[in-house]
Structure formats: structure tokens, C-alpha cells
Coordinates of C-alpha atoms in Angstrom, one line a residue:
M1 CA -88.3 70.0 21.0
R2 CA -85.1 68.9 22.9
R3 CA -86.1 66.1 25.3
S4 CA -84.3 67.8 27.9
K5 CA -86.0 70.7 27.2
D6 CA -89.0 68.8 29.1
I7 CA -87.7 68.7 32.8
L8 CA -85.4 71.9 33.3
S9 CA -87.8 74.2 31.5
Q10 CA -88.3 76.9 34.3
P11 CA -90.3 77.8 36.4
E12 CA -91.7 74.5 36.8
W13 CA -88.8 72.2 36.6
S14 CA -86.2 74.4 38.5
N15 CA -85.2 72.0 41.1
V16 CA -83.5 70.2 38.4
R17 CA -81.8 73.5 37.4
A18 CA -80.9 73.4 40.4
L19 CA -78.9 70.0 41.4
Y20 CA -77.3 70.6 37.8
K21 CA -76.2 74.1 39.4
S22 CA -74.9 72.5 42.6
N23 CA -72.6 70.6 40.2
G24 CA -71.4 74.4 38.9
Y25 CA -73.3 73.9 35.6
T26 CA -75.1 78.0 34.9
D27 CA -78.5 78.9 32.9
E28 CA -77.1 79.1 29.8
E29 CA -75.2 75.4 29.6
L30 CA -78.7 75.0 30.7
D31 CA -80.3 76.3 27.8
K32 CA -78.3 73.9 25.0
P33 CA -78.8 71.0 23.5
I34 CA -77.3 68.0 26.6
V35 CA -75.2 65.6 25.8
A36 CA -73.7 62.7 27.6
V37 CA -70.4 61.6 27.0
V38 CA -70.6 57.5 28.3
N39 CA -66.8 56.5 29.5
S40 CA -66.3 52.9 29.9
F41 CA -62.6 54.0 31.0
N42 CA -60.8 51.9 33.2
T43 CA -57.1 51.6 34.4
I44 CA -57.8 47.2 33.9
C45 CA -58.4 47.1 30.5
P46 CA -55.4 48.4 28.0
G47 CA -57.9 49.1 25.4
H48 CA -59.9 51.5 27.7
Y49 CA -57.4 52.9 29.4
N50 CA -56.9 56.7 27.1
L51 CA -60.8 56.8 27.1
K52 CA -60.6 59.5 30.0
E53 CA -58.2 61.6 28.2
L54 CA -60.4 61.0 24.3
A55 CA -63.4 61.9 26.6
Q56 CA -62.3 65.0 27.2
Q57 CA -61.7 66.0 23.7
V58 CA -65.7 64.7 23.5
R59 CA -66.7 67.2 25.6
E60 CA -64.7 70.1 24.2
G61 CA -65.4 69.5 21.0
I62 CA -69.5 69.2 21.9
R63 CA -68.8 73.3 23.9
A64 CA -67.2 74.3 20.8
A65 CA -70.5 73.1 18.3
G66 CA -73.0 74.7 21.4
G67 CA -73.7 72.2 23.5
T68 CA -73.1 70.9 26.8
P69 CA -71.3 68.1 27.9
V70 CA -72.6 65.4 30.7
E71 CA -70.1 62.6 31.4
F72 CA -71.3 59.3 33.2
G73 CA -69.6 56.1 33.0
T74 CA -70.3 52.2 32.4
I75 CA -67.9 48.7 33.1
G76 CA -65.4 47.4 30.1
A77 CA -64.2 43.7 31.0
C78 CA -61.0 42.6 29.2
D79 CA -61.6 39.0 27.6
G80 CA -57.9 38.8 27.5
M81 CA -58.0 38.8 31.7
A82 CA -60.8 36.8 31.7
M83 CA -60.1 33.9 29.5
G84 CA -59.3 30.3 30.5
H85 CA -60.8 30.0 34.0
D86 CA -64.4 31.3 35.4
G87 CA -64.4 34.9 35.2
M88 CA -65.1 34.3 31.3
N89 CA -68.3 33.2 31.8
H90 CA -69.3 37.0 33.0
I91 CA -67.8 38.3 30.0
L92 CA -70.6 37.7 27.2
P93 CA -73.0 38.6 29.9
T94 CA -71.8 42.2 30.3
R95 CA -73.2 42.9 26.9
E96 CA -76.5 43.2 28.7
L97 CA -75.7 44.8 31.5
I98 CA -73.7 47.9 29.4
A99 CA -76.9 48.6 27.3
N100 CA -79.5 48.8 30.0
D101 CA -76.8 50.7 31.8
I102 CA -76.8 53.1 29.8
E103 CA -80.4 53.1 29.1
M104 CA -81.3 53.4 32.8
M105 CA -79.1 56.4 33.1
M106 CA -80.4 58.3 29.5
Q107 CA -84.1 57.9 30.1
A108 CA -83.6 58.8 34.0
H109 CA -82.3 62.3 32.8
R110 CA -83.8 63.2 29.9
I111 CA -80.7 63.7 27.7
D112 CA -80.5 65.0 24.1
A113 CA -77.7 62.8 22.3
M114 CA -74.7 60.6 23.6
V115 CA -70.9 60.3 22.6
L116 CA -70.1 56.3 23.7
L117 CA -66.8 56.0 24.3
G118 CA -65.7 52.4 23.8
S119 CA -62.9 50.0 22.4
C120 CA -63.3 46.1 23.4
D121 CA -65.5 42.7 22.4
K122 CA -68.2 43.6 24.4
I123 CA -68.4 47.4 25.3
V124 CA -68.9 48.2 22.0
P125 CA -71.6 45.9 20.7
G126 CA -73.1 46.9 24.1
M127 CA -73.2 50.4 23.3
L128 CA -74.2 50.0 19.6
M129 CA -77.3 48.5 21.5
A130 CA -78.2 50.7 23.7
A131 CA -78.0 53.2 21.4
A132 CA -80.4 51.4 18.5
R133 CA -82.7 50.2 21.4
L134 CA -82.9 54.3 22.4
D135 CA -83.1 55.9 18.6
L136 CA -81.6 59.0 19.6
P137 CA -78.8 60.8 18.4
S138 CA -75.6 59.0 19.0
I139 CA -72.2 58.3 17.8
L140 CA -69.3 56.2 19.1
V141 CA -65.4 56.9 19.5
N142 CA -63.1 53.6 19.9
G143 CA -60.1 53.9 21.8
G144 CA -58.2 52.4 19.2
P145 CA -55.2 50.2 18.9
T146 CA -52.0 49.1 20.6
L147 CA -49.4 49.4 18.6
P148 CA -48.0 45.7 18.1
G149 CA -44.7 44.2 19.2
K150 CA -42.1 43.1 16.9
L151 CA -40.7 40.4 16.2
E152 CA -38.9 39.5 13.1
E153 CA -37.5 36.3 13.6
N154 CA -39.4 32.8 14.0
N155 CA -42.8 34.4 13.9
P156 CA -45.6 31.8 13.5
Y157 CA -47.8 34.6 11.6
G158 CA -45.2 34.7 8.9
G159 CA -44.8 38.9 9.4
E160 CA -42.8 41.2 11.7
Y161 CA -45.8 42.3 13.8
I162 CA -46.9 40.0 17.3
D163 CA -50.1 40.9 19.3
H164 CA -50.8 39.7 22.5
S165 CA -52.3 36.1 21.7
I166 CA -49.5 34.8 20.5
I167 CA -48.5 34.7 24.5
Q168 CA -50.9 31.1 25.1
Q169 CA -51.0 30.1 21.7
S170 CA -46.7 29.5 22.8
L171 CA -47.4 28.2 26.3
G172 CA -48.1 24.9 24.2
S173 CA -45.0 25.1 22.4
L174 CA -43.4 25.7 26.3
Q175 CA -45.3 22.5 26.9
D176 CA -43.5 20.9 24.7
G177 CA -40.1 22.1 24.7
L178 CA -40.4 23.6 21.6
M179 CA -39.1 27.2 23.3
S180 CA -37.7 28.4 26.2
E181 CA -38.4 30.1 29.8
E182 CA -37.0 33.3 28.4
E183 CA -38.0 33.3 24.9
Y184 CA -41.2 32.4 26.4
L185 CA -40.9 35.5 28.7
W186 CA -39.5 37.9 26.3
L187 CA -42.8 37.7 25.0
E188 CA -45.1 38.8 27.9
D189 CA -42.4 41.5 28.3
N190 CA -43.3 42.9 24.1
A191 CA -45.9 41.6 22.6
C192 CA -48.3 44.7 23.4
P193 CA -46.3 48.0 23.8
T194 CA -48.5 50.0 24.2
V195 CA -52.6 50.7 24.8
G196 CA -55.4 50.1 23.5
S197 CA -57.0 47.4 21.7
C198 CA -55.0 43.9 20.6
A199 CA -53.4 44.8 18.0
M200 CA -54.9 41.7 15.8
L201 CA -58.6 41.5 14.3
G202 CA -60.2 40.3 17.5
T203 CA -63.3 41.0 18.5
A204 CA -62.4 44.4 19.7
N205 CA -61.3 45.8 16.8
T206 CA -63.7 44.5 14.8
M207 CA -66.7 45.8 15.9
C208 CA -65.0 49.2 16.3
C209 CA -64.4 48.4 12.3
L210 CA -68.1 47.4 12.0
S211 CA -70.2 50.3 13.5
E212 CA -67.5 52.3 11.0
A213 CA -69.1 50.6 8.0
V214 CA -72.5 50.7 9.8
G215 CA -72.2 54.2 9.8
M216 CA -72.1 55.4 13.5
S217 CA -68.2 56.5 13.9
L218 CA -66.6 58.7 11.6
P219 CA -65.3 57.7 8.0
G220 CA -61.7 56.3 8.6
S221 CA -61.9 56.3 12.8
A222 CA -61.5 53.1 13.7
S223 CA -58.2 51.7 13.2
I224 CA -56.1 54.9 13.8
P225 CA -53.3 53.4 16.2
A226 CA -54.6 54.6 20.5
V227 CA -50.6 56.5 20.7
Y228 CA -51.0 58.8 17.5
S229 CA -52.6 62.0 17.8
K230 CA -55.2 61.9 15.4
R231 CA -56.9 59.6 17.7
K232 CA -57.6 62.7 20.4
A233 CA -58.9 64.7 16.7
V234 CA -61.3 61.9 16.0
A235 CA -62.6 62.3 19.8
Y236 CA -63.2 66.6 19.3
Q237 CA -64.4 66.1 16.2
T238 CA -66.5 63.8 17.3
G239 CA -68.4 65.9 19.7
K240 CA -68.4 68.6 17.2
V241 CA -70.8 66.0 14.9
I242 CA -73.1 65.0 17.7
L243 CA -74.5 68.2 17.7
D244 CA -74.9 68.2 14.0
L245 CA -76.7 64.7 14.2
I246 CA -79.1 67.6 17.1
E247 CA -79.5 70.0 14.9
E248 CA -80.6 67.3 11.9
E249 CA -82.8 65.2 13.8
I250 CA -81.0 62.4 12.7
T251 CA -81.1 59.5 15.2
A252 CA -79.3 55.9 15.8
R253 CA -82.2 53.9 13.7
D254 CA -81.7 56.2 10.9
I255 CA -78.0 54.8 10.6
I256 CA -78.8 51.3 11.7
T257 CA -81.0 50.0 9.2
K258 CA -81.1 46.0 7.6
N259 CA -79.0 47.8 4.2
S260 CA -76.4 49.3 6.5
L261 CA -76.3 46.0 8.7
A262 CA -75.4 44.6 5.8
N263 CA -72.6 46.3 5.1
A264 CA -71.4 45.4 8.4
I265 CA -71.7 41.9 7.5
K266 CA -69.9 42.3 4.1
V267 CA -67.2 44.6 5.4
N268 CA -67.2 41.8 8.2
S269 CA -66.4 39.2 5.7
A270 CA -63.9 40.7 3.7
I271 CA -61.6 41.5 7.0
G272 CA -62.0 38.1 8.5
G273 CA -63.5 39.6 11.4
S274 CA -64.4 37.1 14.6
T275 CA -67.0 35.2 15.2
N276 CA -68.5 37.0 18.3
T277 CA -69.3 39.7 15.6
V278 CA -72.3 37.3 14.3
L279 CA -73.8 37.1 18.0
H280 CA -73.1 41.2 18.2
I281 CA -74.9 42.0 15.0
L282 CA -77.8 40.2 15.6
A283 CA -78.2 41.5 18.9
I284 CA -78.0 45.0 17.3
A285 CA -80.7 44.3 15.0
Y286 CA -83.0 42.7 17.5
E287 CA -82.6 46.2 19.6
A288 CA -83.1 47.9 15.9
G289 CA -86.3 46.1 15.4
I290 CA -85.1 44.9 12.3
D291 CA -85.5 41.2 10.7
L292 CA -82.1 40.1 10.5
D293 CA -81.3 36.0 11.1
L294 CA -78.1 33.9 10.9
D295 CA -79.5 32.5 7.3
D296 CA -78.9 36.2 6.3
F297 CA -75.7 36.7 7.7
G298 CA -74.5 33.5 6.3
E299 CA -75.9 34.2 2.8
L300 CA -74.8 37.8 2.7
S301 CA -71.3 37.0 4.3
S302 CA -70.9 34.1 1.8
Q303 CA -71.1 36.9 -1.2
I304 CA -67.5 38.3 0.0
P305 CA -63.8 37.4 -0.8
H306 CA -61.5 37.5 2.5
L307 CA -59.8 40.6 1.3
V308 CA -57.6 41.6 4.2
P309 CA -55.2 39.1 6.1
L310 CA -55.1 40.2 9.7
I311 CA -54.2 38.1 12.7
P312 CA -55.3 35.0 13.3
G313 CA -56.5 35.0 9.1
G314 CA -52.3 36.3 8.0
S315 CA -49.6 38.1 9.2
Y316 CA -50.5 42.4 9.4
T317 CA -52.0 44.5 12.1
L318 CA -54.1 46.8 12.7
L319 CA -51.3 49.3 12.3
D320 CA -50.4 47.7 8.5
F321 CA -54.6 47.5 7.8
Y322 CA -55.1 51.9 9.3
E323 CA -51.4 52.7 6.9
A324 CA -53.2 50.9 3.9
G325 CA -56.6 52.7 4.5
G326 CA -58.2 51.4 7.0
V327 CA -62.6 51.0 6.2
P328 CA -62.6 52.7 3.7
A329 CA -60.6 51.4 1.2
V330 CA -62.4 48.7 2.5
M331 CA -65.7 50.2 1.4
K332 CA -64.2 51.1 -1.8
E333 CA -63.6 48.4 -2.8
L334 CA -66.4 46.5 -1.9
S335 CA -68.3 49.4 -3.0
S336 CA -70.5 47.2 -5.9
Q337 CA -71.9 44.7 -3.2
L338 CA -72.8 47.8 -0.9
K339 CA -76.1 49.9 -0.5
L340 CA -74.1 52.8 -0.6
D341 CA -76.8 54.9 -0.1
S342 CA -77.2 54.5 4.1
L343 CA -76.9 57.2 6.3
T344 CA -74.2 58.0 8.5
V345 CA -73.3 60.1 11.4
T346 CA -71.2 62.3 8.9
G347 CA -75.0 63.5 7.7
K348 CA -73.8 62.1 4.6
K349 CA -74.4 58.7 2.7
V350 CA -71.7 55.9 2.2
E351 CA -71.0 56.7 -1.1
D352 CA -69.9 60.4 -0.5
N353 CA -67.8 59.2 2.9
I354 CA -65.6 56.4 1.1
A355 CA -65.4 58.8 -2.2
Q356 CA -62.1 60.0 -1.7
S357 CA -60.6 56.6 -0.8
E358 CA -57.6 54.6 -1.7
T359 CA -56.1 51.6 -1.0
K360 CA -52.6 52.7 -0.2
D361 CA -51.2 48.6 0.0
E362 CA -52.6 46.4 -1.9
E363 CA -51.3 43.4 0.3
V364 CA -53.0 44.1 3.3
I365 CA -55.9 45.8 1.3
N366 CA -56.6 43.2 -1.4
K367 CA -58.6 43.2 -5.0
V368 CA -61.7 41.4 -5.1
Q369 CA -60.5 40.2 -8.5
D370 CA -56.6 39.1 -7.7
V371 CA -58.1 36.9 -4.0
A372 CA -57.8 34.2 -5.6
N373 CA -59.6 32.3 -2.1
K374 CA -63.4 33.3 -2.7
T375 CA -63.9 31.7 0.9
G376 CA -65.2 34.6 2.9
G377 CA -64.1 35.2 6.4
I378 CA -66.8 33.9 7.7
A379 CA -69.2 31.1 8.2
V380 CA -72.6 29.6 8.5
L381 CA -72.6 26.0 9.3
K382 CA -75.6 23.5 9.4
G383 CA -76.2 19.6 9.9
N384 CA -77.6 17.2 12.1
L385 CA -75.7 18.5 14.5
A386 CA -76.6 22.5 14.5
P387 CA -79.7 22.3 13.5
D388 CA -80.2 25.9 14.2
G389 CA -76.7 26.7 13.0
A390 CA -72.9 26.7 13.8
I391 CA -70.4 29.8 12.6
T392 CA -66.2 29.2 11.4
K393 CA -64.4 31.6 10.4
P394 CA -62.8 29.8 7.4
S395 CA -60.3 33.4 7.2
A396 CA -58.6 31.5 10.3
I397 CA -58.1 28.4 9.3
P398 CA -55.4 26.6 7.1
K399 CA -57.3 26.2 3.7
E400 CA -56.2 21.9 4.5
A401 CA -59.0 22.1 7.3
H402 CA -62.0 23.6 4.9
Q403 CA -63.3 20.0 4.8
F404 CA -62.3 17.6 8.4
K405 CA -63.4 14.6 9.0
G406 CA -62.6 12.4 12.6
P407 CA -63.4 10.6 15.5
A408 CA -64.7 12.3 18.4
V409 CA -63.3 13.3 21.8
V410 CA -65.9 14.4 23.9
F411 CA -65.5 17.0 27.4
E412 CA -68.1 18.0 29.5
N413 CA -67.0 21.8 29.5
E414 CA -63.5 23.8 28.7
Q415 CA -61.5 22.9 32.0
E416 CA -62.2 19.3 31.6
A417 CA -61.1 19.7 28.0
L418 CA -58.0 21.9 29.0
A419 CA -56.8 19.0 31.2
G420 CA -57.4 16.5 28.1
I421 CA -55.4 18.4 26.2
K422 CA -52.6 18.3 27.9
A423 CA -53.0 14.9 28.9
G424 CA -52.1 14.1 25.6
Q425 CA -55.6 12.8 25.0
V426 CA -56.0 14.2 21.5
K427 CA -54.4 13.1 19.0
P428 CA -53.8 14.0 14.9
G429 CA -56.9 13.7 13.3
D430 CA -59.8 14.0 16.2
V431 CA -62.9 16.0 16.5
V432 CA -62.6 17.9 19.8
V433 CA -65.9 18.5 21.3
I434 CA -65.9 20.3 23.9
R435 CA -70.4 21.1 25.6
N436 CA -72.1 23.2 27.9
E437 CA -70.4 25.8 27.7
G438 CA -73.5 27.5 25.4
P439 CA -75.1 30.9 26.4
I440 CA -77.0 28.9 29.1
G441 CA -75.0 26.2 30.0
G442 CA -72.2 28.3 30.8
P443 CA -73.6 29.9 31.3
G444 CA -72.7 33.1 29.8
M445 CA -70.9 31.4 26.6
P446 CA -67.3 31.5 27.7
E447 CA -64.9 31.5 24.9
M448 CA -63.0 28.5 24.3
Y449 CA -59.7 30.7 23.7
K450 CA -57.1 28.3 25.9
P451 CA -58.1 24.9 24.3
M452 CA -56.9 26.7 20.9
K453 CA -54.4 28.1 21.2
L454 CA -53.1 25.3 23.1
L455 CA -53.9 22.8 20.3
V456 CA -52.5 25.4 17.8
G457 CA -49.0 26.0 20.6
K458 CA -48.6 21.8 20.3
G459 CA -48.7 22.0 16.2
L460 CA -52.5 20.6 16.4
G461 CA -54.0 23.1 14.8
S462 CA -54.9 21.8 11.5
Q463 CA -54.6 18.7 12.2
V464 CA -57.5 18.4 15.0
C465 CA -60.9 20.7 14.9
V466 CA -62.8 21.7 17.7
V467 CA -66.4 21.6 18.0
T468 CA -68.0 23.4 20.9
D469 CA -72.0 25.4 21.3
G470 CA -69.7 27.6 23.9
R471 CA -67.6 30.7 22.2
F472 CA -64.0 31.5 20.5
S473 CA -61.9 34.4 20.4
G474 CA -61.5 37.2 17.6
S475 CA -58.4 35.8 18.3
N476 CA -58.2 32.0 17.6
N477 CA -56.4 30.4 14.7
G478 CA -56.9 26.0 13.5
C479 CA -59.8 24.7 12.9
F480 CA -62.6 25.3 15.1
V481 CA -66.4 25.7 14.7
G482 CA -68.3 27.1 17.9
H483 CA -72.1 28.3 18.8
I484 CA -73.4 25.4 17.9
S485 CA -77.2 25.8 18.0
P486 CA -79.5 24.3 19.9
E487 CA -76.9 24.0 23.0
A488 CA -76.7 21.0 25.7
A489 CA -78.6 22.9 27.8
E490 CA -81.4 22.9 25.0
G491 CA -81.8 19.7 24.7
G492 CA -79.2 20.8 21.4
P493 CA -78.1 17.1 19.9
I494 CA -74.3 17.9 20.9
G495 CA -75.3 16.5 23.9
A496 CA -75.9 13.1 22.1
V497 CA -72.2 12.8 20.8
E498 CA -70.7 10.1 22.5
E499 CA -67.0 9.2 21.8
G500 CA -65.3 7.8 18.5
D501 CA -68.2 9.7 16.7
I502 CA -67.2 10.3 13.2
I503 CA -68.1 14.2 12.6
S504 CA -67.8 15.9 9.7
V505 CA -67.1 19.4 8.6
D506 CA -67.4 20.8 5.2
I507 CA -67.3 24.5 5.2
K508 CA -66.8 24.6 1.5
Q509 CA -70.6 23.2 1.7
G510 CA -72.1 24.8 5.1
T511 CA -72.4 21.1 6.9
I512 CA -72.2 19.3 10.4
E513 CA -72.4 16.2 10.4
V514 CA -72.1 13.5 13.2
E515 CA -72.1 10.2 11.2
A516 CA -73.7 7.2 13.0
E517 CA -76.3 5.5 12.4
D518 CA -78.6 6.3 15.9
F519 CA -77.8 9.5 16.5
I520 CA -81.0 10.9 15.4
V521 CA -82.7 8.3 18.0
R522 CA -80.3 9.2 21.0
C523 CA -80.8 13.2 19.9
E524 CA -84.5 12.2 20.3
E525 CA -84.1 10.9 24.0
L526 CA -82.1 13.9 25.0
E527 CA -84.1 16.3 27.5
A528 CA -83.0 20.6 28.3
D529 CA -81.8 20.6 31.3
T530 CA -81.6 24.6 31.9
S531 CA -80.7 24.3 35.9
C532 CA -77.7 26.2 37.0
D533 CA -75.4 26.1 39.6
C534 CA -74.6 29.9 40.2
T535 CA -76.0 32.3 41.5
G536 CA -76.5 36.5 41.1
Y537 CA -76.8 37.5 37.5
L538 CA -75.3 34.7 36.5
Y539 CA -78.1 32.5 37.4
N540 CA -81.0 35.4 35.9
Y541 CA -79.3 35.5 33.1
S542 CA -78.8 31.5 32.5
Q543 CA -82.8 31.4 32.5
L544 CA -83.3 34.9 30.2
V545 CA -81.2 34.6 27.6
T546 CA -81.8 32.9 24.2
S547 CA -79.6 30.6 21.9
A548 CA -76.9 32.0 19.9
A549 CA -78.7 31.3 16.6
N550 CA -81.3 34.3 18.0
G551 CA -77.3 36.8 18.9
A552 CA -77.6 35.2 22.6
V553 CA -80.3 38.5 23.7
I554 CA -82.4 39.3 26.4
P555 CA -86.1 39.6 25.1
N556 CA -87.0 43.2 25.8
R557 CA -90.1 42.9 24.4
S558 CA -93.3 41.6 24.1
N559 CA -92.4 40.8 20.0

């Protein structure tokens, strides 16, 4: 029996029916499956600006298939607007808020199923976490990427398109006199010509692609541009399909399994997805009660070469990816490596969904056998600096920097690092250490997007390496290692690094080491400091959140 019936049957629950009827619902509507349209629409985040229109399409699809839609909202913050200031501390914590909000609304009102509308960095994983936690029939619809800006001359990515991240990268060039203010401001006006999630493969588009790869979104839907009419058609079709899931009693945990998450991890490596996906996949696994850890992520990623050179790991954008065949084409190319019997929201298995898929541009989606560089898109590093693990993105790092050794230049937080970089304290060959920026110490594990972009803009992207217990943006390129675990606030080894220590990063060997004879002794003298000079939700978050190596989740069960 549908659970909405528990509170809508007459005469016992006429009081609830009366409240629905005060909104205009009829007896006929209240006798149908009740489906939530969970909408993160707002007019701040460009990736979510079009979700009100898509929600209408979803509602129409639900009604056409015999259901009754009800809609509620949740927050959707923009990482791009929060970069490089105190706002970034609040971004990752919104993931848990979103999951909690959805859980509370769905449980309080005993709603039968849900269609989730989101596009950007923490919203999509937060929604998928809620789906895994609630284990109800669920589908995610993303709003689609923006169309890219166009720049054919002096394009730093090497192609004809640009995206939002070029602006911050170009700030370093402006400061060093390598470009004029007029050229710089032209980028502001032309990098983002439409609404939608950023045109490159940052965390937003990565997570939308992985939602499709794991089977929680309709095939081929992740990369459809926000302004294309097909985006509306997908929203309508999703509204219809959710009724099929209710009828067939297919719930989120039937789809989100260890095998389907393994598929997503492999697709992530093939497309060169964001480092943030490590946090999010581990968090989704936690919510689904799946035993998946950082070592599993590293092992699965190492099996798959980087096939899709999207910005920042190449010159192509999500528009190119969509036109080349998108996620289904990548999964078809990887079919020998995937669990093809995994169930999806279509009610069919992966092998059925990708049977007719094809790659339409082999420069955008490379063949496995044609890839010279077998390095995967994501790598897990371990060593005396990160005994619990660290994350890097080989696909966004120049090949000459895959092995890097140099003296440490230590900054206690992001703002110190920004000031030091601007003051010329960082030289070619240095390893820039930015600590106290983990989930606890940040708090909120802010992204070191701005320091990295400044370095790239100054021509130092491959000549220095940034190492941090914070995160990086999916748009970052250059040499970087994040998620150093344990973090400094936990008494992790990164807190023992001193100015001038030689740090060795070896992506090929999967290691990150401090080469100092007394380093182990220094580490033994460290003490954890989880105190937080903060108030409100950030304080609560800092006291409850777990290590980045565990997905930076807030525990919500006894085991």
C-alpha cells in the first residue's frame, strides 16, 4: 500500500484531506499517488534559475501518468559566488542541510515518491543522499549546463570555448600585466552567455553525469544544455517515469548499489570528474548503507584511463560532450569494465539503456585503446603526510608535474596563502601548504580555488604544487593535492610541516611524503584542536562532521 494512504484514508484522516483541499486538491487527486517535486530553484544560482520552468514540466508529466504532484523547495547555493571568501565555509555543509530538509518534508507528510530538481555542486549530492536515506521511488532531473562563451584567439584552454573559471584564472594575468583590464572585463561579459551550471566539468556537471551513471537520472539527460528544448522534454518524461517506479515498487536503494556506485566511479575517472566527487560518492554510499571506502575509490579509478578531455582537463566543454554522445557513449565505451546488469530509473538495466549509444566525436570521447595516457581522472595518494589518504586529479595536472618535489611554503589558512601569493612569496619549485581548512578546521572544508587560479594565472600552475587539507574546485587545474587526511584540526601530519621541508608528490606511485628525518617525531607531538571560532550551524557542523576520508558526513545512525 502507498504510504500516503496511511494519512489520506476516509473517514479517519479527513482532517488531513481537508488541509489538502484548502489548497484546491480534489478527492480524485488525493486518491492518486502523491509525488513530491523537490525544487532547489532560486534566482541567485545560475544553474538553478531555470528549475521553476522545469518543475512545471515535471508536474505535468506526473499528472499525465496518473499521479498528483506536490512541490516544496530547498536551498541551492552557488559555489562560484562563494569562492575565495568566508562564504565558502558554508558551502559543503549545505549538502547535509539539503538531505535533512528533504528527509523531514518527505517523512512528515508521508509522500510516496519524489522527483529531485537540482544542478549544482552540493545540491545534487545532497539530494542523492536523501534519496538513498529515504529509499523511496526517486529520480533526479538536472537543469543542464550553460552554453559556453567563445574565444578563438589566445584561448588558454586551447579550443574555441571558455567558461566562468577563466575569469579568476585571468586575474593573476591581469595583476602581472599579461593582459589589459579591457580584455579582462570582456571575459566578465562573455564567459557565461546563458543560464545553467558552469560549462566546464566542475563538480556540478560531474555530479549530474554521475547521477546518470549510477542510474538515478534518465539516460542521456545529464549534459543537455539548460536552454535546449530537450531539457523540458526530459523533465516531462521524468514526471511520467516516476509513476512507473511507484507501480513497480522500485526504490532508490534498488538502484544505488555497490555495483552502480562502482560504475559511477569508473565513469568519473573516464571523464576526468571533480575531486569533490570522492566526498559525495562516499557520502551517498554511507546513506545507502553500502560498504565503500577511499581505497575502493582509488582502486576503481586506477582501472580506467582518462578518455574525455573536458575543461579543466582539456579544451572541450559540456556542449561538446553532449554533442559527442554524453554519458551513454562513455558507458558504452567502458562496457567491458562496468556492471551492466545494474538497475536504473528506466526500470531497465544499464546494458539495455546504452545498447544503441554511439560516440559521435572521437576527439571528445576517446576510444580506450587509443588513449596514450592511461592515468585515470582521479587518484588517491597516501604517505606520511596523508596516512588516511589524499585526493588529486591527474587529468587536470600537466604531465610534467605528475612527479613533484620541492620545499614547503606554509600558510595557516587560505587568506594567508592569497596574501603570500600576491606578495611573491611563492617561487617555481615550491610546494604550497595550506592547512586548517578541513571539514573540522575550516570549518566546512572550503575550496582552495582562488589560490590555485591565481598561481595558474601567474604561469606557476605546473611549477608549484598546492597541498591542503581543504578541497579544490572541479574547475581547478595545475598541480594540486587536497583532502589531506587526517586534517590539521584532528592532529594530522600536515600540522607538523615546517617551512622548507621537502615534500614529494608522486601520482604515478600514489604517494605523498615529507622527507625530513624528524618528521615522525614532530607528528607524535601534535594534538588535535577541534575548537571552532564560529557560531550557528557551522559550530554544530564542526563538532559533528567526520573526516574527508570518510566523505565528511555527519553520522546519523548508530553503526
